[in-house]
Coordinates of C-alpha atoms (C1' of nucleotides) in Angstrom, one line a residue:
Chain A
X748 CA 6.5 -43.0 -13.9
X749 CA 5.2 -42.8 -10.8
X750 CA 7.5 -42.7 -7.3
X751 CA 7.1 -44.8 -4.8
X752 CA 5.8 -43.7 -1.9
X753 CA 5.3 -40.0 -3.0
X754 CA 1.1 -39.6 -1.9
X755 CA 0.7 -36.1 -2.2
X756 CA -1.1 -35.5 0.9
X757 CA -4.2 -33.5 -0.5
X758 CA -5.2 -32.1 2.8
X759 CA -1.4 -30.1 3.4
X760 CA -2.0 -29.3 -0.6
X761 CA -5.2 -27.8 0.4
X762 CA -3.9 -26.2 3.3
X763 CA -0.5 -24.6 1.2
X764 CA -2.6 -23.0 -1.4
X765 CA -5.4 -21.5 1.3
X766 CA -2.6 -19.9 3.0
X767 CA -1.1 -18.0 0.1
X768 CA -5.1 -17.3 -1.1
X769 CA -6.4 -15.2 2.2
X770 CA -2.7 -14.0 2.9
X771 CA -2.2 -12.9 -0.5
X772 CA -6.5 -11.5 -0.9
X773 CA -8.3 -11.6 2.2
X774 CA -11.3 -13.8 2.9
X775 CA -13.5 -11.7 1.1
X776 CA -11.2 -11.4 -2.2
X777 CA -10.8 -15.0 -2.0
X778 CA -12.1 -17.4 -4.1
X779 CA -12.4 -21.2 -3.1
X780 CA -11.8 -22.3 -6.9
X781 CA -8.7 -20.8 -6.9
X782 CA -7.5 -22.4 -3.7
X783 CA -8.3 -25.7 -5.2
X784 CA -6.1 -24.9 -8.6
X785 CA -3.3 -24.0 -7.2
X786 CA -3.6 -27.3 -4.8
X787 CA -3.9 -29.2 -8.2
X788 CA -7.6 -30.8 -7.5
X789 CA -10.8 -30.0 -7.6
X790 CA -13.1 -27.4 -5.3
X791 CA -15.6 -30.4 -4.4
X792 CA -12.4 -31.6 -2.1
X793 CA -11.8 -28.6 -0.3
X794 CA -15.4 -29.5 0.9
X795 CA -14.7 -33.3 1.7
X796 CA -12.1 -32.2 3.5
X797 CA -13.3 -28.2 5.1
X798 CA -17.1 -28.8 4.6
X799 CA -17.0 -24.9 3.8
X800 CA -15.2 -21.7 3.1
X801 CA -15.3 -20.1 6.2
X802 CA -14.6 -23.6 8.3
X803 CA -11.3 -23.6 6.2
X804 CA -10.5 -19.9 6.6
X805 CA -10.8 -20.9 10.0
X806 CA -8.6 -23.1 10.3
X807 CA -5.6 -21.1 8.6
X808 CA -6.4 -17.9 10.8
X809 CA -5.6 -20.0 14.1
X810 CA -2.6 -21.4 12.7
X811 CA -1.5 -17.9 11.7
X812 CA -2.2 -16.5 15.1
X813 CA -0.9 -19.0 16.9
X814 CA 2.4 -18.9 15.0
X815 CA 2.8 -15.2 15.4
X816 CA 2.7 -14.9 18.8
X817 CA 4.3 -18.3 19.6
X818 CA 7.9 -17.8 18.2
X819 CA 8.1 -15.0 21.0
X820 CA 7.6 -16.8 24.8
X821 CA 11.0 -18.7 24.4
X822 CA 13.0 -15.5 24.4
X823 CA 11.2 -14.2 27.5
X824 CA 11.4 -17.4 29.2
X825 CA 15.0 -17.6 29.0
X826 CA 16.8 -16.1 32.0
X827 CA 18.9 -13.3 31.2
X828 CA 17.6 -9.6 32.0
X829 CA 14.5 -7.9 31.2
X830 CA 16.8 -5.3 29.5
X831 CA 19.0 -7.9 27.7
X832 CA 15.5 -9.6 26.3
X833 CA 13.7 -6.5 25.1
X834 CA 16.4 -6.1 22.1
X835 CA 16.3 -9.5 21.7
X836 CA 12.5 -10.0 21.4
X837 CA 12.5 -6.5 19.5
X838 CA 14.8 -8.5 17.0
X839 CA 13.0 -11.9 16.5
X840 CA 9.6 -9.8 15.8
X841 CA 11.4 -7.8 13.4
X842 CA 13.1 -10.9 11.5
X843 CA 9.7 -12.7 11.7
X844 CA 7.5 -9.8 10.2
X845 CA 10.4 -9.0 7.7
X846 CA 10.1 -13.0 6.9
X847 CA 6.2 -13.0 6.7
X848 CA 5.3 -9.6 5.2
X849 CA 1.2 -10.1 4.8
X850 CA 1.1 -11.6 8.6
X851 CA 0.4 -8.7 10.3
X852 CA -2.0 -6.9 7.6
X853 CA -3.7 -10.2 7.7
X854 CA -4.4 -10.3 11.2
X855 CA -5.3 -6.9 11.7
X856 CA -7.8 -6.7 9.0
X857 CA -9.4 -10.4 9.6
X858 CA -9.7 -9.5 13.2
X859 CA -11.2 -6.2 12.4
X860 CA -13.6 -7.3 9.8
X861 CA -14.7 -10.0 12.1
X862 CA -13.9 -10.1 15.5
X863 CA -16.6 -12.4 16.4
X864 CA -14.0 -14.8 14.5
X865 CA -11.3 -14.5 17.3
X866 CA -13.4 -14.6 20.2
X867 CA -15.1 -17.9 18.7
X868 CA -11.3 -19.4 17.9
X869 CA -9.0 -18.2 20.5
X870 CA -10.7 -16.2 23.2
X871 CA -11.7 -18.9 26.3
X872 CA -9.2 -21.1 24.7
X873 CA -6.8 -22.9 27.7
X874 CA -4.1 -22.7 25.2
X875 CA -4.7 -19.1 23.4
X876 CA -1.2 -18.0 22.3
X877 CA -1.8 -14.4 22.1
X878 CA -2.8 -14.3 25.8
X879 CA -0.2 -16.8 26.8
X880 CA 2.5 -14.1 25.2
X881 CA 0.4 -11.2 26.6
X882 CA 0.5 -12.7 30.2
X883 CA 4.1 -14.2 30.2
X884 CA 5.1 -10.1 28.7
X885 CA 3.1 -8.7 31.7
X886 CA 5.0 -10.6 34.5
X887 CA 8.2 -9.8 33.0
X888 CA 7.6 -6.2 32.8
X889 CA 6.1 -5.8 36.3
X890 CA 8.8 -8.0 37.8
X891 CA 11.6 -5.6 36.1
X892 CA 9.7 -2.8 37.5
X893 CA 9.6 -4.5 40.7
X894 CA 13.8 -5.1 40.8
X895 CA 14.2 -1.3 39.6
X896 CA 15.5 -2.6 36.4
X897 CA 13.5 0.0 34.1
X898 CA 11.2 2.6 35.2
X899 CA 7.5 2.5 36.0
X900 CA 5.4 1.9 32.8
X901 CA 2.7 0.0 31.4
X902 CA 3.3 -3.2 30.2
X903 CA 0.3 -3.0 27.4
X904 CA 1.6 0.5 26.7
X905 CA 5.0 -1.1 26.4
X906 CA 4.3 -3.8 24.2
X907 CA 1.7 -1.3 21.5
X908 CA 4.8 0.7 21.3
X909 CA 7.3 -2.0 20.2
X910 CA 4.7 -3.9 17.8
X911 CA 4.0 -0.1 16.4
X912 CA 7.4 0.6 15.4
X913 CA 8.0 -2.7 13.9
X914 CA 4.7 -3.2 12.4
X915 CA 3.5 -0.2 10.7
X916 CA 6.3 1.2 8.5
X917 CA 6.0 -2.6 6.8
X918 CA 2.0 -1.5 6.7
X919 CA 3.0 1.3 5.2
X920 CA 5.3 0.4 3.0
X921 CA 3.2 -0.1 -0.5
X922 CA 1.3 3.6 -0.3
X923 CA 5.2 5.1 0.6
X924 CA 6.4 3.4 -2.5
X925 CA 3.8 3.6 -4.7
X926 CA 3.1 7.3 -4.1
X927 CA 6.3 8.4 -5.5
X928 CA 8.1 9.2 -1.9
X929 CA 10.8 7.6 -2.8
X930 CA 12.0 4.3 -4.7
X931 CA 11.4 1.0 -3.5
X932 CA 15.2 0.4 -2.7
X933 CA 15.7 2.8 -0.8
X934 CA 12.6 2.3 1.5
X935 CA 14.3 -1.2 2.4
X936 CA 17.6 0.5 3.4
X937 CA 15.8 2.4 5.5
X938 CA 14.1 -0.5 7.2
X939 CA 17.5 -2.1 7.8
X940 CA 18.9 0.9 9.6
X941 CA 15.5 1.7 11.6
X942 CA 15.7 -1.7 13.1
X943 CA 19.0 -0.8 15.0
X944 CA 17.3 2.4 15.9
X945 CA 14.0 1.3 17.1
X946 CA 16.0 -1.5 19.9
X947 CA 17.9 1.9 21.0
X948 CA 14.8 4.5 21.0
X949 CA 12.7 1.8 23.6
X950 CA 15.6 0.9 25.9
X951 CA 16.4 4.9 26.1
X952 CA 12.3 5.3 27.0
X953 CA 13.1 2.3 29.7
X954 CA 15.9 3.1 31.7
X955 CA 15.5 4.8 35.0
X956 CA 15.0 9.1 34.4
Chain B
X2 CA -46.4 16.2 1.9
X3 CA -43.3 16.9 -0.4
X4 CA -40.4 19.6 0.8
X5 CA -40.3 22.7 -1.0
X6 CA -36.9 23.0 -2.7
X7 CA -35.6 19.1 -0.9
X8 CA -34.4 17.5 -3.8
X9 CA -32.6 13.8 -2.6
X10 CA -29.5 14.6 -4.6
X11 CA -28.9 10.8 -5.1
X12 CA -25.6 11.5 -6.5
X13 CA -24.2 12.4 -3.2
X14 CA -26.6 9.5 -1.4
X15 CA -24.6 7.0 -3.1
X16 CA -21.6 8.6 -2.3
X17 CA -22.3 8.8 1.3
X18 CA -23.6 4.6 1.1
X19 CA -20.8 3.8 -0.6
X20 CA -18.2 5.4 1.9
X21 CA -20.0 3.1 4.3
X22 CA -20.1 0.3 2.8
X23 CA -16.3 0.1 1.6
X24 CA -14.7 1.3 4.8
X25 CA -16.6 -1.0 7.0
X26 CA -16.2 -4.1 4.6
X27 CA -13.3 -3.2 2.0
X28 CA -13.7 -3.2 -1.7
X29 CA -13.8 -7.2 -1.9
X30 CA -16.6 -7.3 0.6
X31 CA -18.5 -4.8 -0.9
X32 CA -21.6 -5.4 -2.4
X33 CA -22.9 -2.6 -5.3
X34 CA -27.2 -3.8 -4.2
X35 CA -26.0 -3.1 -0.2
X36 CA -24.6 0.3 -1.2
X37 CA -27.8 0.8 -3.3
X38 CA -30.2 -0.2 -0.5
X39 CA -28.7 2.0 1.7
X40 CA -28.7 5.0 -0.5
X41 CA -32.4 4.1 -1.3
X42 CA -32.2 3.8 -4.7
X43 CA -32.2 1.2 -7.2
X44 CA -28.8 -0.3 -8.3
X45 CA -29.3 0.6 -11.5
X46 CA -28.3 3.8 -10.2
X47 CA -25.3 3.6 -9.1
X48 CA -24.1 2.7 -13.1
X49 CA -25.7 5.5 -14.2
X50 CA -23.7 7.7 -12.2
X51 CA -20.4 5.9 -11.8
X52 CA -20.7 3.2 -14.8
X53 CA -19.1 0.4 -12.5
X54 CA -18.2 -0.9 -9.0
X55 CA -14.2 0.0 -9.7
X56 CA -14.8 3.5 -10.9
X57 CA -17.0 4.0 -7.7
X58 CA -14.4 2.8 -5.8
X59 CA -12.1 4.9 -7.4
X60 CA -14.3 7.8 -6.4
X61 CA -14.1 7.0 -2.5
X62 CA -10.6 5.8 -2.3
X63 CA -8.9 9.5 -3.8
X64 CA -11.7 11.2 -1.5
X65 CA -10.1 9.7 1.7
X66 CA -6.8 9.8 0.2
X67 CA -7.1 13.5 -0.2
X68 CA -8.8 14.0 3.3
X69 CA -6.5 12.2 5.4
X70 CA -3.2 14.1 4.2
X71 CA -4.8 17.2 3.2
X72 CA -6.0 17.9 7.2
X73 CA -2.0 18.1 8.1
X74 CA -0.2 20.7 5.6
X75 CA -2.0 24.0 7.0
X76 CA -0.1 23.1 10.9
X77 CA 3.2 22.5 8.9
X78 CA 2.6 25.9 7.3
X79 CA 2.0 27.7 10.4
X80 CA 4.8 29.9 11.6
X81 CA 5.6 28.6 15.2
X82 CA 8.9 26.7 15.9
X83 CA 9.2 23.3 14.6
X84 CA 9.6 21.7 18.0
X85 CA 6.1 23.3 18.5
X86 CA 4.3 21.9 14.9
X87 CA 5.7 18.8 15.9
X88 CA 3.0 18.1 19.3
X89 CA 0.4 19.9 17.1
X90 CA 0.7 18.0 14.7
X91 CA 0.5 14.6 16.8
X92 CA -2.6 16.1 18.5
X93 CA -4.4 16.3 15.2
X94 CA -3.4 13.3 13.3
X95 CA -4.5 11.4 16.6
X96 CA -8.1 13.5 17.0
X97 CA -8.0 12.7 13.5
X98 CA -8.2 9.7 13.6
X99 CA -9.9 8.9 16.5
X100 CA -13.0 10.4 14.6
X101 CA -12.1 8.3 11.4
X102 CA -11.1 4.9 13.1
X103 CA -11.9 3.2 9.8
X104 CA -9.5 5.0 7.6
X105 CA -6.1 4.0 8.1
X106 CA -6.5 0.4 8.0
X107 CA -9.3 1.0 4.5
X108 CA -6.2 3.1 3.0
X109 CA -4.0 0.4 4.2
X110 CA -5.1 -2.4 3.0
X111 CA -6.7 -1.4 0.0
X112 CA -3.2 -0.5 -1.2
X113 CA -1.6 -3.0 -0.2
X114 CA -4.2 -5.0 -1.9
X115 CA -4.4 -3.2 -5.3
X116 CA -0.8 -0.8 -5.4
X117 CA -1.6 0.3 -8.9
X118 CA -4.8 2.2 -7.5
X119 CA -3.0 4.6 -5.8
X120 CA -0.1 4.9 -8.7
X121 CA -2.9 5.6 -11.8
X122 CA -5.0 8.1 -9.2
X123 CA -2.8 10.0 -7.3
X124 CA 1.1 9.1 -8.4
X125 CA 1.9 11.7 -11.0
X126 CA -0.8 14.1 -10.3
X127 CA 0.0 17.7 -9.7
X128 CA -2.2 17.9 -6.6
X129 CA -1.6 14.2 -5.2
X130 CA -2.5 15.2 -1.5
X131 CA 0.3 12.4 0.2
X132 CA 3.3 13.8 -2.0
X133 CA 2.4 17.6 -0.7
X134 CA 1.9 16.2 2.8
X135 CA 5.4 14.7 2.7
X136 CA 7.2 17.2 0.8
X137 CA 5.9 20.1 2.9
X138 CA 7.1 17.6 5.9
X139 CA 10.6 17.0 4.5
X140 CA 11.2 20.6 3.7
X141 CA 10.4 21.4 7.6
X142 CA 12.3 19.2 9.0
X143 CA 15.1 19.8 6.8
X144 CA 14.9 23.4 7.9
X145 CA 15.0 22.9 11.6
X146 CA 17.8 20.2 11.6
X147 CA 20.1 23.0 9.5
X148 CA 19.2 25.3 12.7
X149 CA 19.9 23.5 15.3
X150 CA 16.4 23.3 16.0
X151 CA 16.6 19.7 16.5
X152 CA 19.1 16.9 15.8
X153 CA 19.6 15.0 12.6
X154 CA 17.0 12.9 11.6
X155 CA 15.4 11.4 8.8
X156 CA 12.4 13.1 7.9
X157 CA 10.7 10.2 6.7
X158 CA 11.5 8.1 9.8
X159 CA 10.5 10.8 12.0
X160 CA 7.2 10.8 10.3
X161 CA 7.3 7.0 9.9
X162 CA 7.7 7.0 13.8
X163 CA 4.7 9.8 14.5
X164 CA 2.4 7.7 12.1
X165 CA 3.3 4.4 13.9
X166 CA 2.4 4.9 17.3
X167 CA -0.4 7.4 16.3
X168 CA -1.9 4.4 14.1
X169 CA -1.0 1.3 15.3
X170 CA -3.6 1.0 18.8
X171 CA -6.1 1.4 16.5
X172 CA -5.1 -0.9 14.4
X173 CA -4.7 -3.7 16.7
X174 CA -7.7 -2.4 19.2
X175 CA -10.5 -5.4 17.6
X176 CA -7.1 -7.5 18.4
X177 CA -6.4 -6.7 22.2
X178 CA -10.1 -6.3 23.4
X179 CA -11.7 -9.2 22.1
X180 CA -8.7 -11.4 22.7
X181 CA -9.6 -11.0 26.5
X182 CA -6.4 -9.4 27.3
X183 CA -8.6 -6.4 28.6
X184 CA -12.1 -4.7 28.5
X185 CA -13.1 -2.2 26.2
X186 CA -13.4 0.8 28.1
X187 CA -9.8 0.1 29.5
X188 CA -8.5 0.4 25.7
X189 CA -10.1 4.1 25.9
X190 CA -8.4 5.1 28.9
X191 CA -5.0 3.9 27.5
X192 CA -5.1 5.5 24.6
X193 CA -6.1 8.7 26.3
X194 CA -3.3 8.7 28.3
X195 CA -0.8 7.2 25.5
X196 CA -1.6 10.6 23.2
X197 CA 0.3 12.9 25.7
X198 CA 3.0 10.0 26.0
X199 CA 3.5 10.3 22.2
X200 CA 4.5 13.6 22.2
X201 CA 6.7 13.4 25.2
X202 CA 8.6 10.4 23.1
X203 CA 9.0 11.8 20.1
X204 CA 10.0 15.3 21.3
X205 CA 12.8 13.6 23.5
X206 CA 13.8 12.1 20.8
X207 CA 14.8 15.3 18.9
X208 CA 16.1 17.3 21.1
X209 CA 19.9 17.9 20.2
X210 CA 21.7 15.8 22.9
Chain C
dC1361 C1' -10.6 -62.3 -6.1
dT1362 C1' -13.9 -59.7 -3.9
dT1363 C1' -15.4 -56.6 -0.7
dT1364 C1' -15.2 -52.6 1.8
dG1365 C1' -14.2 -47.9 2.8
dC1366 C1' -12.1 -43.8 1.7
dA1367 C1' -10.7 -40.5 -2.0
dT1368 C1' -11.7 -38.2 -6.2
dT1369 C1' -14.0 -36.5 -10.1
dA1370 C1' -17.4 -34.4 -13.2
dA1371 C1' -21.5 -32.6 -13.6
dC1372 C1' -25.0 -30.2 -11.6
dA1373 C1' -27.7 -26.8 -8.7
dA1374 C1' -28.6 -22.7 -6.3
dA1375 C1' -27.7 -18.4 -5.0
dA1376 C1' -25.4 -14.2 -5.4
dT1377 C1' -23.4 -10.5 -8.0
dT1378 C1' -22.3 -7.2 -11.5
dG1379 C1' -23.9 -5.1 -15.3
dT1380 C1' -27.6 -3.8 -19.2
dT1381 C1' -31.7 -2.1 -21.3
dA1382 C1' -36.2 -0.8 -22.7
dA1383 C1' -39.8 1.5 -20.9
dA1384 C1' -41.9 4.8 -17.7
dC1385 C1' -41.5 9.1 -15.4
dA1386 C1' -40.8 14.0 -14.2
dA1387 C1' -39.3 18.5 -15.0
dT1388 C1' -38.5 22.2 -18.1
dA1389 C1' -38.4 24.6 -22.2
dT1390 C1' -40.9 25.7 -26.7
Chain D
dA1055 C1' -50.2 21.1 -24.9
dT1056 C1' -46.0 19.0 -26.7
dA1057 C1' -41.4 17.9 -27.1
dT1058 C1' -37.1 17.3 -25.0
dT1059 C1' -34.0 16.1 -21.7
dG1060 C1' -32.2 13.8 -18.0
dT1061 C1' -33.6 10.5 -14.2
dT1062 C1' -35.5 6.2 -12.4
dT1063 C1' -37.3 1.7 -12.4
dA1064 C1' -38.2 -3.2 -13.1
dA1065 C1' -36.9 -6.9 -15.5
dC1066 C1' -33.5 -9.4 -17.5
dA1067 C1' -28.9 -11.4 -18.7
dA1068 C1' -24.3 -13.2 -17.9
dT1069 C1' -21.1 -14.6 -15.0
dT1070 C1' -19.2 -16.0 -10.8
dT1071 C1' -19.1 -18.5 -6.8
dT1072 C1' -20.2 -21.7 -3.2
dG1073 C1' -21.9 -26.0 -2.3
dT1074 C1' -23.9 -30.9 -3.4
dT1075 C1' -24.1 -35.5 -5.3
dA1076 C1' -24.0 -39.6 -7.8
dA1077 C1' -20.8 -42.3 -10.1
dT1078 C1' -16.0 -43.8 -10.3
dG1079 C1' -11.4 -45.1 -8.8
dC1080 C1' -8.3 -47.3 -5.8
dA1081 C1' -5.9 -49.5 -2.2
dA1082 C1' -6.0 -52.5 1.5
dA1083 C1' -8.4 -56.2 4.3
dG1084 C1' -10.8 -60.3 4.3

DNA sequence: CTTTGCATTAACAAAATTGTTAAACAATAT
DNA sequence: ATATTGTTTAACAATTTTGTTAATGCAAAG
């Protein structure tokens, strides 16, 4: 009956099901004893393994963070122009968030309920992805400012602008549908087209007057 | 010792408490014997007047519902030019809130968390603030586009767009500041600045051509 | 085969949290 | 004064939730 070398690996288990608990509830809607059913073993083993609720719900914040803002350095490492990578980076963001739906909403909230929790984790850290994207973003900007590529802007301002218009409508998206705006559908159509729209609306808002 | 005619109205003491309490910690982090203490009363109290921690969230939840949408409708009503509500408009939703920082992301999340909320207290009611909001909205937009007031759009990614970059740096504000990408008061500044940018945006965006 | 060390369980403990209730209290009307 | 009504409290109850621990299982090393 049993397979041969099939160990199950109770620590990635562990790790699965905390995921889809705080993505799916928060930290404060989660509950550690359903994190251990849905791994298939018992709560005293998330402690062997986490000691405690919020070392755990530590551990799956970095991981979240850091993959958020890692997928995004390759594409403005790579060496075609600043005004070739914005569309580009617009789209990868766009695909990931569209991939991982309770990401952003995750972060956001976490962060804001505790932000003593991201200075602790990340803030200080040598390898801190979000200020490893934030830097790499900055030099691009200012060096296509530099080259007259685009016009003179800020590079935060930039960057709050493109995260804004890909972000929030998915925010939004469960009071528009829910509140009888319109169907659910039809709110996803919409998402397609805007994505198109939203490349075009920042690259206008870049180019020289 | 005693007032003349100050009666504590605890009604409206646990109200204010419990406004507190759920936008600063959500629903899930909110304890019924914190709201209590800070209302001064025993929590015993708070069943008498609102029977259980979901109906008293209930309560709170259509309150800042109503108040966020119902602020907008008298601007769209006004008689100016569209291309004039428009700027208006962004001015107050952002003064808005700037002095509410805690509401967008409460209303936010708490949908996204619980969608039926919204459906059993708003959806379907005659006076549900968010549909008159957006109907009022719709209607105006529609009106300006068939005058060559501005060029076709889609009303609700126009207002999709105004919420977003209204919203959004306030959103990810605990984000950006503590992840020692920049200091506080620098965050202020920017989003100072970033109000009038809005405007510019969006009205370049609508004008025909 | 036995020992050793890690993994796992079941039961327990402690604290927190929501909700209830009977009794006390206060204001007003009778 | 007394009764009545609605308000408030303190104590209790039930459940949930996080965390601990002693006993057990199991696999590999000796």
């Amino acid at each position: 009956m049993k397979q041969k070398s099939e160990k199950p690996d109770v620590k990635a288990l562990i790790i699965t099901a905390a995921e889809e608990e705080f993505l799916s509830v928060g930290y404060a809607g989660a509950r550690m004893m359903n994190i251990a059913k849905n791994a298939g073993v018992t709560h005293a083993m998330l402690h062997y393994y986490f000691r405690s609720k919020d070392n755990l719900f530590e551990v799956i914040f970095k991981e979240k963070a850091g993959a958020f803002f890692g997928n995004f350095t390759p594409i403005l490492e790579s060496d075609c122009s600043f005004l070739e990578k914005i569309p580009r980076l617009i789209k990868a963001h766009l695909d990931f968030v569209t991939k991982n739906p309770r990401m952003p909403l995750f972060l956001l909230y976490e962060t804001s309920k505790n932000p003593g929790l991201i200075r602790d984790t990340l803030s200080g850290n040598k390898h801190n992805p979000i200020a490893i994207f934030y830097q790499l973003f900055e030099k691009e900007t200012k060096k296509a400012i530099r080259k007259k590529e685009i016009k003179k802007i800020d590079p935060l301002e930039l960057m709050l602008t493109i995260f804004s218009l890909n972000i929030f409508p998915l925010l939004a998206q469960p009071l528009i549908t829910n509140v009888g705006i319109l169907p659910d559908n039809t709110f996803r159509q919409l998402m397609k087209r805007r994505s198109q729209e939203v490349s075009k609306f920042i690259i206008a808002g870049l180019k020289n007057t």
